[in-house]
Amino acid sequence: MEIRYAKEEEIESIKDIWSYCFNDTESFMKYYFNDKYKSENTVVALDEGKIISSLQLNQYKLLLNSKVYNTSYVVGVSTLPEGRGAGYMNKVMKFTLNELYKKRAISFYIDAY
């Protein structure tokens, strides 16, 4: 298992995982992957060279007490069925949180529901 940031040429594999895991429209997929997605903000887990899990860190400006902070939030947390329950996302998330810690990023929770 390898955990690392995605490469530009891996976008199609990441789109395939996203499409499988989420019920998004084609227009949203085009918008997201053309306007929001950045490989340097995407963490992937690979098994034998195949991307099994991925997530993205979307960049966000947080205004707190009249000060703007550059931070990011986690989206697109996804794992192919053959990798579920095998600890791929656990390792991806640990890698991601460690990277955010090294950058001294502000942590916060956005409740989606």
mmCIF file of C-alpha atoms in Angstrom:
data_model
loop_
_atom_site.group_PDB
_atom_site.id
_atom_site.type_symbol
_atom_site.label_atom_id
_atom_site.label_comp_id
_atom_site.label_asym_id
_atom_site.label_seq_id
_atom_site.Cartn_x
_atom_site.Cartn_y
_atom_site.Cartn_z
ATOM 1 C CA MET A 1 0.000 0.000 0.000
ATOM 2 C CA GLU A 2 1.263 3.454 -0.927
ATOM 3 C CA ILE A 3 -0.194 6.729 0.404
ATOM 4 C CA ARG A 4 0.742 9.971 -1.355
ATOM 5 C CA TYR A 5 -0.486 13.054 -3.146
ATOM 6 C CA ALA A 6 -2.068 12.403 -6.537
ATOM 7 C CA LYS A 7 -0.384 13.037 -9.857
ATOM 8 C CA GLU A 8 -2.015 15.080 -12.637
ATOM 9 C CA GLU A 9 -2.257 12.050 -14.909
ATOM 10 C CA GLU A 10 -4.317 10.145 -12.298
ATOM 11 C CA ILE A 11 -7.358 12.419 -12.551
ATOM 12 C CA GLU A 12 -9.411 9.916 -14.578
ATOM 13 C CA SER A 13 -8.956 7.186 -11.937
ATOM 14 C CA ILE A 14 -9.966 9.634 -9.212
ATOM 15 C CA LYS A 15 -13.021 10.739 -11.216
ATOM 16 C CA ASP A 16 -13.993 7.079 -11.672
ATOM 17 C CA ILE A 17 -13.842 6.439 -7.917
ATOM 18 C CA TRP A 18 -15.822 9.624 -7.201
ATOM 19 C CA SER A 19 -18.434 8.707 -9.803
ATOM 20 C CA TYR A 20 -18.794 5.215 -8.354
ATOM 21 C CA CYS A 21 -19.104 6.405 -4.749
ATOM 22 C CA PHE A 22 -21.312 9.483 -5.176
ATOM 23 C CA ASN A 23 -24.509 10.093 -7.086
ATOM 24 C CA ASP A 24 -23.424 13.400 -8.639
ATOM 25 C CA THR A 25 -24.668 14.697 -11.960
ATOM 26 C CA GLU A 26 -22.392 14.886 -14.964
ATOM 27 C CA SER A 27 -22.616 18.691 -14.859
ATOM 28 C CA PHE A 28 -21.477 18.772 -11.227
ATOM 29 C CA MET A 29 -18.622 16.381 -11.996
ATOM 30 C CA LYS A 30 -17.472 18.636 -14.843
ATOM 31 C CA TYR A 31 -17.705 21.712 -12.611
ATOM 32 C CA TYR A 32 -15.875 20.116 -9.696
ATOM 33 C CA PHE A 33 -13.053 18.516 -11.642
ATOM 34 C CA ASN A 34 -12.572 21.548 -13.924
ATOM 35 C CA ASP A 35 -12.875 24.315 -11.312
ATOM 36 C CA LYS A 36 -12.163 22.898 -7.852
ATOM 37 C CA TYR A 37 -10.039 19.763 -8.154
ATOM 38 C CA LYS A 38 -6.267 20.026 -7.772
ATOM 39 C CA SER A 39 -4.019 16.980 -7.775
ATOM 40 C CA GLU A 40 -1.682 18.632 -5.257
ATOM 41 C CA ASN A 41 -4.615 18.729 -2.808
ATOM 42 C CA THR A 42 -5.657 15.114 -3.399
ATOM 43 C CA VAL A 43 -4.415 12.214 -1.291
ATOM 44 C CA VAL A 44 -4.618 8.686 -2.676
ATOM 45 C CA ALA A 45 -4.034 5.125 -1.510
ATOM 46 C CA LEU A 46 -2.662 2.714 -4.085
ATOM 47 C CA ASP A 47 -2.476 -1.056 -4.052
ATOM 48 C CA GLU A 48 -0.250 -2.623 -6.701
ATOM 49 C CA GLY A 49 -0.296 0.675 -8.610
ATOM 50 C CA LYS A 50 -4.099 1.036 -8.642
ATOM 51 C CA ILE A 51 -5.802 3.916 -6.827
ATOM 52 C CA ILE A 52 -8.203 2.397 -4.301
ATOM 53 C CA SER A 53 -9.046 5.404 -2.078
ATOM 54 C CA SER A 54 -8.893 9.158 -2.403
ATOM 55 C CA LEU A 55 -9.903 12.417 -0.785
ATOM 56 C CA GLN A 56 -9.465 16.068 -1.608
ATOM 57 C CA LEU A 57 -8.521 19.059 0.513
ATOM 58 C CA ASN A 58 -10.515 21.967 -0.888
ATOM 59 C CA GLN A 59 -8.943 25.312 -0.098
ATOM 60 C CA TYR A 60 -11.027 27.695 1.966
ATOM 61 C CA LYS A 61 -10.641 31.149 3.455
ATOM 62 C CA LEU A 62 -11.951 31.248 7.012
ATOM 63 C CA LEU A 63 -12.821 34.605 8.572
ATOM 64 C CA LEU A 64 -12.446 34.387 12.333
ATOM 65 C CA ASN A 65 -12.353 37.406 14.653
ATOM 66 C CA SER A 66 -11.768 39.747 11.689
ATOM 67 C CA LYS A 67 -8.750 37.762 10.494
ATOM 68 C CA VAL A 68 -8.624 35.624 7.338
ATOM 69 C CA TYR A 69 -7.039 32.179 7.596
ATOM 70 C CA ASN A 70 -6.176 29.971 4.641
ATOM 71 C CA THR A 71 -7.300 26.470 5.463
ATOM 72 C CA SER A 72 -8.852 23.472 3.766
ATOM 73 C CA TYR A 73 -11.641 21.004 4.288
ATOM 74 C CA VAL A 74 -11.875 17.339 3.428
ATOM 75 C CA VAL A 75 -14.230 16.285 0.622
ATOM 76 C CA GLY A 76 -14.673 13.344 -1.719
ATOM 77 C CA VAL A 77 -13.745 10.696 0.835
ATOM 78 C CA SER A 78 -14.083 7.561 -1.275
ATOM 79 C CA THR A 79 -12.909 3.957 -1.496
ATOM 80 C CA LEU A 80 -13.639 1.357 -4.154
ATOM 81 C CA PRO A 81 -15.619 -1.672 -2.922
ATOM 82 C CA GLU A 82 -12.620 -4.018 -3.116
ATOM 83 C CA GLY A 83 -10.738 -1.798 -0.670
ATOM 84 C CA ARG A 84 -13.447 -1.211 1.903
ATOM 85 C CA GLY A 85 -12.715 -2.505 5.372
ATOM 86 C CA ALA A 86 -9.020 -2.977 4.563
ATOM 87 C CA GLY A 87 -7.781 0.223 6.228
ATOM 88 C CA TYR A 88 -6.986 2.244 3.106
ATOM 89 C CA MET A 89 -9.010 5.299 4.119
ATOM 90 C CA ASN A 90 -7.717 5.057 7.675
ATOM 91 C CA LYS A 91 -4.187 5.468 6.341
ATOM 92 C CA VAL A 92 -5.219 8.189 3.872
ATOM 93 C CA MET A 93 -6.890 10.165 6.657
ATOM 94 C CA LYS A 94 -3.905 9.780 9.006
ATOM 95 C CA PHE A 95 -1.550 10.940 6.238
ATOM 96 C CA THR A 96 -3.834 13.906 5.499
ATOM 97 C CA LEU A 97 -4.192 14.968 9.131
ATOM 98 C CA ASN A 98 -0.437 14.691 9.617
ATOM 99 C CA GLU A 99 0.142 16.891 6.547
ATOM 100 C CA LEU A 100 -2.334 19.468 7.869
ATOM 101 C CA TYR A 101 -0.654 19.376 11.276
ATOM 102 C CA LYS A 102 2.752 20.018 9.685
ATOM 103 C CA LYS A 103 1.257 23.039 7.908
ATOM 104 C CA ARG A 104 -0.236 24.220 11.216
ATOM 105 C CA ALA A 105 -3.651 24.301 9.580
ATOM 106 C CA ILE A 106 -6.693 25.336 11.541
ATOM 107 C CA SER A 107 -9.004 22.400 12.191
ATOM 108 C CA PHE A 108 -12.765 22.719 12.222
ATOM 109 C CA TYR A 109 -15.772 20.534 11.592
ATOM 110 C CA ILE A 110 -18.534 21.337 9.095
ATOM 111 C CA ASP A 111 -21.618 19.244 9.786
ATOM 112 C CA ALA A 112 -23.079 18.281 6.425
ATOM 113 C CA TYR A 113 -26.462 17.243 7.787
#
